[in-house]
CSV table of C-alpha atoms in Angstrom, one decimal:
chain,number,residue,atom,x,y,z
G,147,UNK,CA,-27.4,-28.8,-40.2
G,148,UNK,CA,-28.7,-27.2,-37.1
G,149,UNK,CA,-27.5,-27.0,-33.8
G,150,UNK,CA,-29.7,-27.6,-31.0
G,151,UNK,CA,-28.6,-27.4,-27.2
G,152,UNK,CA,-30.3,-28.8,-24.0
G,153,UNK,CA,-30.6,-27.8,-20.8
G,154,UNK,CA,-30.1,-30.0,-18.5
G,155,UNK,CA,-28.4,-33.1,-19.5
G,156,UNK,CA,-29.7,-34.6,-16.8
G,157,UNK,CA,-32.1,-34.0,-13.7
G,158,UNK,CA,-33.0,-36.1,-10.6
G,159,UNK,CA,-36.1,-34.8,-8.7
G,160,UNK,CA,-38.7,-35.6,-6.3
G,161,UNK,CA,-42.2,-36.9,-6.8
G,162,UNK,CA,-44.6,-33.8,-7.1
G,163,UNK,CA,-42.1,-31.2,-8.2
G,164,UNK,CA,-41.8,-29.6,-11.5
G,165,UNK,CA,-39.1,-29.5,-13.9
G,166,UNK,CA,-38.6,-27.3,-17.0
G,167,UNK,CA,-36.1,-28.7,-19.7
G,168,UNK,CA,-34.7,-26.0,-22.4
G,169,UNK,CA,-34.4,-26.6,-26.0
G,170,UNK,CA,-32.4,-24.2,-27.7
G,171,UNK,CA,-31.7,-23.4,-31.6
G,172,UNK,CA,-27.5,-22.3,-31.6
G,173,UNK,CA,-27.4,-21.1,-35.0
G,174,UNK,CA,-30.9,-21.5,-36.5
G,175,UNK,CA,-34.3,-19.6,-36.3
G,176,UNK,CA,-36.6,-22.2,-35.6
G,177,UNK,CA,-40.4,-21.3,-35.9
G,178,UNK,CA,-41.2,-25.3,-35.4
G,179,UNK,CA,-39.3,-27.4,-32.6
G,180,UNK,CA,-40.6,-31.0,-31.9
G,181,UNK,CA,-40.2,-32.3,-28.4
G,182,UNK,CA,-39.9,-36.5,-27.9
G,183,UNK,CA,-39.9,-38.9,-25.0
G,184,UNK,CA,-37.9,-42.0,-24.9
G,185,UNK,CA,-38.8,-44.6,-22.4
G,186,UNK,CA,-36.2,-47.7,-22.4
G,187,UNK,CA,-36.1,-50.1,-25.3
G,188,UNK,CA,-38.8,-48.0,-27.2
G,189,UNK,CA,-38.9,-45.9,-29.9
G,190,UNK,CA,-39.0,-41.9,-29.8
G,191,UNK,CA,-42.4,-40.4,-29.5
G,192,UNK,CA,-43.4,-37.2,-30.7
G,193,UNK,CA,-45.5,-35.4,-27.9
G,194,UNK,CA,-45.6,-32.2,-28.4
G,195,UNK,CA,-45.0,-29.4,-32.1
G,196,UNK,CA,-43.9,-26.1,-30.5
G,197,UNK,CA,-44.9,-23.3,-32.6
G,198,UNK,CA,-43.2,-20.0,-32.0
G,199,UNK,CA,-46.0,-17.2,-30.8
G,200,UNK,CA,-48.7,-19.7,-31.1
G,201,UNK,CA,-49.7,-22.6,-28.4
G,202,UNK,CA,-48.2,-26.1,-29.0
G,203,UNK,CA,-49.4,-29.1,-30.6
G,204,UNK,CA,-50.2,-32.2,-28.4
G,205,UNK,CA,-50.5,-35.6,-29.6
G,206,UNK,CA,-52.9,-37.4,-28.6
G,207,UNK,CA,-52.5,-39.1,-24.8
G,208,UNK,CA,-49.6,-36.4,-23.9
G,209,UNK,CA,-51.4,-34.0,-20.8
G,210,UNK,CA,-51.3,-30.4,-22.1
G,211,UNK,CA,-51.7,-28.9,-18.5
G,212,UNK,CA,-49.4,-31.7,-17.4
G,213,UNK,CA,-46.4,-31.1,-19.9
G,214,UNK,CA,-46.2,-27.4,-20.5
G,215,UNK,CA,-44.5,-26.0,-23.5
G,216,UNK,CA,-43.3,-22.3,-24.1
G,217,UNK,CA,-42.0,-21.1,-27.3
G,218,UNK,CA,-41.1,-17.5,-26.8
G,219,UNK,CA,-38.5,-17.1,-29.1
G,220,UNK,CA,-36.9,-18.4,-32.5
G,221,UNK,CA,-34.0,-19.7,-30.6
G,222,UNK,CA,-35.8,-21.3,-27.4
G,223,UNK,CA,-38.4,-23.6,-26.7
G,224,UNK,CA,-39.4,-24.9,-22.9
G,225,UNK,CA,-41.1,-28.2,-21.5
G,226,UNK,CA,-42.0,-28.2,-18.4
G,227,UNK,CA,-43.0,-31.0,-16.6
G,228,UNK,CA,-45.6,-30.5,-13.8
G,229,UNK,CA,-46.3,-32.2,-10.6
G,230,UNK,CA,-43.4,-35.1,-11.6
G,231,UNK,CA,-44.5,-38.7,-11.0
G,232,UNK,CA,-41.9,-41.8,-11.2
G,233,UNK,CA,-44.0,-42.3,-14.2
G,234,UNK,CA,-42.4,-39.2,-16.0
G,235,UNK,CA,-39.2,-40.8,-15.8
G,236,UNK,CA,-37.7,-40.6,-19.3
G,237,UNK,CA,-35.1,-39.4,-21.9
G,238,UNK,CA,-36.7,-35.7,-23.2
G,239,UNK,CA,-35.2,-35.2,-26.3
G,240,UNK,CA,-36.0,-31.6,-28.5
G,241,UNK,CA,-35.2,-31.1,-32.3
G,242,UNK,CA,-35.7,-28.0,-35.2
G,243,UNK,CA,-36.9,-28.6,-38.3
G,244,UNK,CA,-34.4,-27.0,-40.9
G,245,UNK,CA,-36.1,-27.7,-43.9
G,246,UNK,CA,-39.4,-30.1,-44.3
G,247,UNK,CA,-38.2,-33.5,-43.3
G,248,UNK,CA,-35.2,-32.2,-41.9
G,249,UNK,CA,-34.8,-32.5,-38.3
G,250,UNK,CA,-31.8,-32.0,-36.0
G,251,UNK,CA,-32.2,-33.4,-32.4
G,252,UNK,CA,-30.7,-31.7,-29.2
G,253,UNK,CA,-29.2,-34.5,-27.0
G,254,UNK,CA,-31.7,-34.6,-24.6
G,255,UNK,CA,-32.3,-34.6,-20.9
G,256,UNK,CA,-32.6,-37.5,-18.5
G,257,UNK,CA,-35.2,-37.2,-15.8
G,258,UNK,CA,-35.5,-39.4,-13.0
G,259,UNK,CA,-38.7,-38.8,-10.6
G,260,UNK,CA,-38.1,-40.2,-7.4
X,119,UNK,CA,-50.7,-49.8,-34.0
X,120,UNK,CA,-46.7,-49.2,-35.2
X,121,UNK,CA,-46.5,-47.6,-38.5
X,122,UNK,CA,-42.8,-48.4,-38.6
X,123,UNK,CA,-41.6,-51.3,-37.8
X,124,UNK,CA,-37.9,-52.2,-36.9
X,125,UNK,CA,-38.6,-56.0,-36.1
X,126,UNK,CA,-34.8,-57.1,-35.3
X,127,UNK,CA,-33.7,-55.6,-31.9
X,128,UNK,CA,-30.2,-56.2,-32.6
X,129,UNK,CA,-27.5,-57.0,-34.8
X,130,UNK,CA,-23.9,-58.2,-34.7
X,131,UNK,CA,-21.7,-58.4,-37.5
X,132,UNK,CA,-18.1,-58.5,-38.5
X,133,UNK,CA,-15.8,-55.5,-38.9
X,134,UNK,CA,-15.4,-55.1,-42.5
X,135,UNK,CA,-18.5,-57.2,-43.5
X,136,UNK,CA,-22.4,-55.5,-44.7
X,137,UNK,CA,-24.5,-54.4,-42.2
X,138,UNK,CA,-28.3,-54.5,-43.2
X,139,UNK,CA,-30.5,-52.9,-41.4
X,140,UNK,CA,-34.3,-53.7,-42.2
X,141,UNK,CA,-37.7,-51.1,-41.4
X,142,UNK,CA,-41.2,-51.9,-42.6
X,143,UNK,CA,-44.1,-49.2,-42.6
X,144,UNK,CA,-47.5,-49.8,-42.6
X,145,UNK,CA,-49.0,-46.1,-44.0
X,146,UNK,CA,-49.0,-45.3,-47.6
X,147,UNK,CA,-49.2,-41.5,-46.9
X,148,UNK,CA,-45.0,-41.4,-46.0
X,149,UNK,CA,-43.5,-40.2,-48.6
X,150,UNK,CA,-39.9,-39.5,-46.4
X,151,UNK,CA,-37.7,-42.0,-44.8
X,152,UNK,CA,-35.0,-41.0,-42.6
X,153,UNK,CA,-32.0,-43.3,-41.1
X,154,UNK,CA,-30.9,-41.7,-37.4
X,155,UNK,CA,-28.1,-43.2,-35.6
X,156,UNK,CA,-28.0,-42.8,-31.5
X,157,UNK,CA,-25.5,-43.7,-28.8
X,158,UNK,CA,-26.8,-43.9,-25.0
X,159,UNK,CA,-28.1,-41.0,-23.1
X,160,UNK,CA,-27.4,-38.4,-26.6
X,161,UNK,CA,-29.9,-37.2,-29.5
X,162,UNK,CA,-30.4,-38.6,-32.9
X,163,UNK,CA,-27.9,-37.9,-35.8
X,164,UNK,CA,-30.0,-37.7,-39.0
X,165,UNK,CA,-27.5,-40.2,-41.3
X,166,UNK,CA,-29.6,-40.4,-44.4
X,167,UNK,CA,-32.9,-40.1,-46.2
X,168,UNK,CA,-34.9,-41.2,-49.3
X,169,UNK,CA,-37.8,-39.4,-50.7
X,170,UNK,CA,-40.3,-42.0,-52.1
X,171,UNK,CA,-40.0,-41.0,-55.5
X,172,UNK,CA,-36.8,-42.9,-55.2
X,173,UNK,CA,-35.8,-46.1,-54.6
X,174,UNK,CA,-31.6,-45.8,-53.4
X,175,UNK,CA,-29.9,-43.3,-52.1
X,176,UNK,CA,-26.0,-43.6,-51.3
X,177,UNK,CA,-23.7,-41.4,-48.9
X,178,UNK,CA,-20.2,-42.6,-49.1
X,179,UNK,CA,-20.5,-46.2,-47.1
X,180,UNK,CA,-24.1,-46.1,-46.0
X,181,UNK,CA,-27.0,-47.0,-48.6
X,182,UNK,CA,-30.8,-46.6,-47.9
X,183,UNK,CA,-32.7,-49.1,-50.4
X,184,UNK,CA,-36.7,-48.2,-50.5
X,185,UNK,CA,-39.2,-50.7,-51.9
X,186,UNK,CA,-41.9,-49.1,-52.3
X,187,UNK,CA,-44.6,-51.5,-52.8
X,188,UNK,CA,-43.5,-54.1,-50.1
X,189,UNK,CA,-43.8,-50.9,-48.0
X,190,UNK,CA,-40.0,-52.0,-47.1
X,191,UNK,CA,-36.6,-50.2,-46.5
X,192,UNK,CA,-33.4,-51.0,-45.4
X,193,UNK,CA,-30.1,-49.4,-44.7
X,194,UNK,CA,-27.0,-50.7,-45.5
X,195,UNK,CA,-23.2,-50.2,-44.3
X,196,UNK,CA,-20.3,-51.5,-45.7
X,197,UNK,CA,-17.9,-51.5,-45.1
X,198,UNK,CA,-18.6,-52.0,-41.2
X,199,UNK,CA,-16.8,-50.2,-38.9
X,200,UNK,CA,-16.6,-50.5,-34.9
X,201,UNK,CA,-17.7,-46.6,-34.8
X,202,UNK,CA,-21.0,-47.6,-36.0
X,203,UNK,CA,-22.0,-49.4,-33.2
X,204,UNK,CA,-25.0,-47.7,-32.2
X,205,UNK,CA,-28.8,-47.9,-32.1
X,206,UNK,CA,-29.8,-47.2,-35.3
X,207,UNK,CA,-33.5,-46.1,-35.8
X,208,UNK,CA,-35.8,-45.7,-38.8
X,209,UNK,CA,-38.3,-42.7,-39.3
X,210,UNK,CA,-40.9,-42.4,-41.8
X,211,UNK,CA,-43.2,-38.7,-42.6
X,212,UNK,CA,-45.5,-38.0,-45.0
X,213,UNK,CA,-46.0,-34.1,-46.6
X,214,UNK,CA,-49.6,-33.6,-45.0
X,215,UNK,CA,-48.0,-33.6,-41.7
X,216,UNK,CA,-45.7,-30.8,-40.2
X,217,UNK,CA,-42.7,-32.5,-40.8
X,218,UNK,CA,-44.0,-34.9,-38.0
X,219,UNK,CA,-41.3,-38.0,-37.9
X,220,UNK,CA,-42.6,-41.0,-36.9
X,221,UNK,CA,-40.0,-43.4,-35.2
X,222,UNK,CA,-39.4,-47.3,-35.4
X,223,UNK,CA,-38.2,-49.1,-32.0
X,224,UNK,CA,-34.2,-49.1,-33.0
X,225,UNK,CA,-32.0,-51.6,-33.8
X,226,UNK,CA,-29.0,-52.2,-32.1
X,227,UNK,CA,-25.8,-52.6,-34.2
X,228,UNK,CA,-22.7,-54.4,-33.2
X,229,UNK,CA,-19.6,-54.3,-35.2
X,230,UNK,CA,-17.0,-56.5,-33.7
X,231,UNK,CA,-13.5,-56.3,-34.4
């Protein structure tokens, strides 16, 4: 499989603020990384396909201008988070797609909005 | 509208006994099903997967059963072990998408000793 990396694990900030999360690929080129939100008792949703060189993919209902993605490189992929509400609060969680279906998931980062 | 469903919240069972775990989708496009197990506050681990052209696939105790035309799948474990208490989720994706994995609510498994 793939190894994936986050960065933070964990992130407490203030209402208004933003906050960028790092998704990295240890040992795999990753031209696609996925990036999910998990609010309590619910299931993963996808928000966002991060294509290397090219803009990401929002689904629909996720901001674009709200919740920024860069993916510069093969090995990292960013989500920033702008202008934080309480509402944001959530378990951001990253993964690379080895092979079609395939998908390895970093082990996320908790953000807490205050 | 859920295309996967994972309709029991939570399961306890008895060390050594089956586990079942049940997940029901909606869209006859997925032709992929995944079984991802999670503990608190840490990513997915991918366990095990069926393509639709199948309808078993086994991985030493865990077993991934896929029926097909009651749009129905279900994981099993046996025997049970304490370590796989976890949340265990099901994902479903179909080849027209980018690999795009679309996740059921959880179940949460409880193997008791």
């Amino acid at each position: 499989g793939a190894v994936v990396s986050q960065h933070p694990s964990w992130v407490i900030c203030k209402s208004g603020t933003s906050v960028k999360i790092e998704c990295r690929s240890l040992d795999f080129q990753a031209t696609t990384m996925f990036w999910y939100r998990q609010f309590p008792k619910q299931s993963l949703m996808l928000m966002a396909t991060s294509n290397e060189g090219s803009k990401a993919t929002y689904e629909q209902g996720v901001e674009k201008d709200k919740f920024l993605i860069n993916h510069a490189s093969l090995t990292l992929s960013t989500l920033t988070v702008t202008s934080a509400h309480p509402e944001d609060s959530s378990f951001y969680i990253c993964s690379v797609i080895l092979r079609t279906y395939e998908q390895f998931f970093g082990p996320g980062t908790r953000l807490t909005v205050l | 509208d859920q295309q996967v469903k994972q309709n029991s919240p939570s399961l306890s069972v008895q060390e050594g006994r089956i586990s079942i775990l049940n997940c029901d989708y909606t869209n006859s496009m997925f032709d992929y099903f995944l079984w991802y197990k999670k503990y608190p506050a840490e990513g997915p681990t991918f366990l095990i997967s069926i393509s639709s052209i199948k309808d078993k696939n086994e991985d030493g105790r865990f077993t991934v059963f896929l029926n097909k035309s009651a749009k129905h799948l279900s994981l099993h474990i046996v025997p049970s072990q304490p370590g796989d208490s976890a949340v265990y989720f099901c994902a479903a994706s179909d080849r027209g998408s980018q690999g795009n994995l679309i996740f059921g609510k959880g179940t949460k498994l409880s193997v008791k000793p």
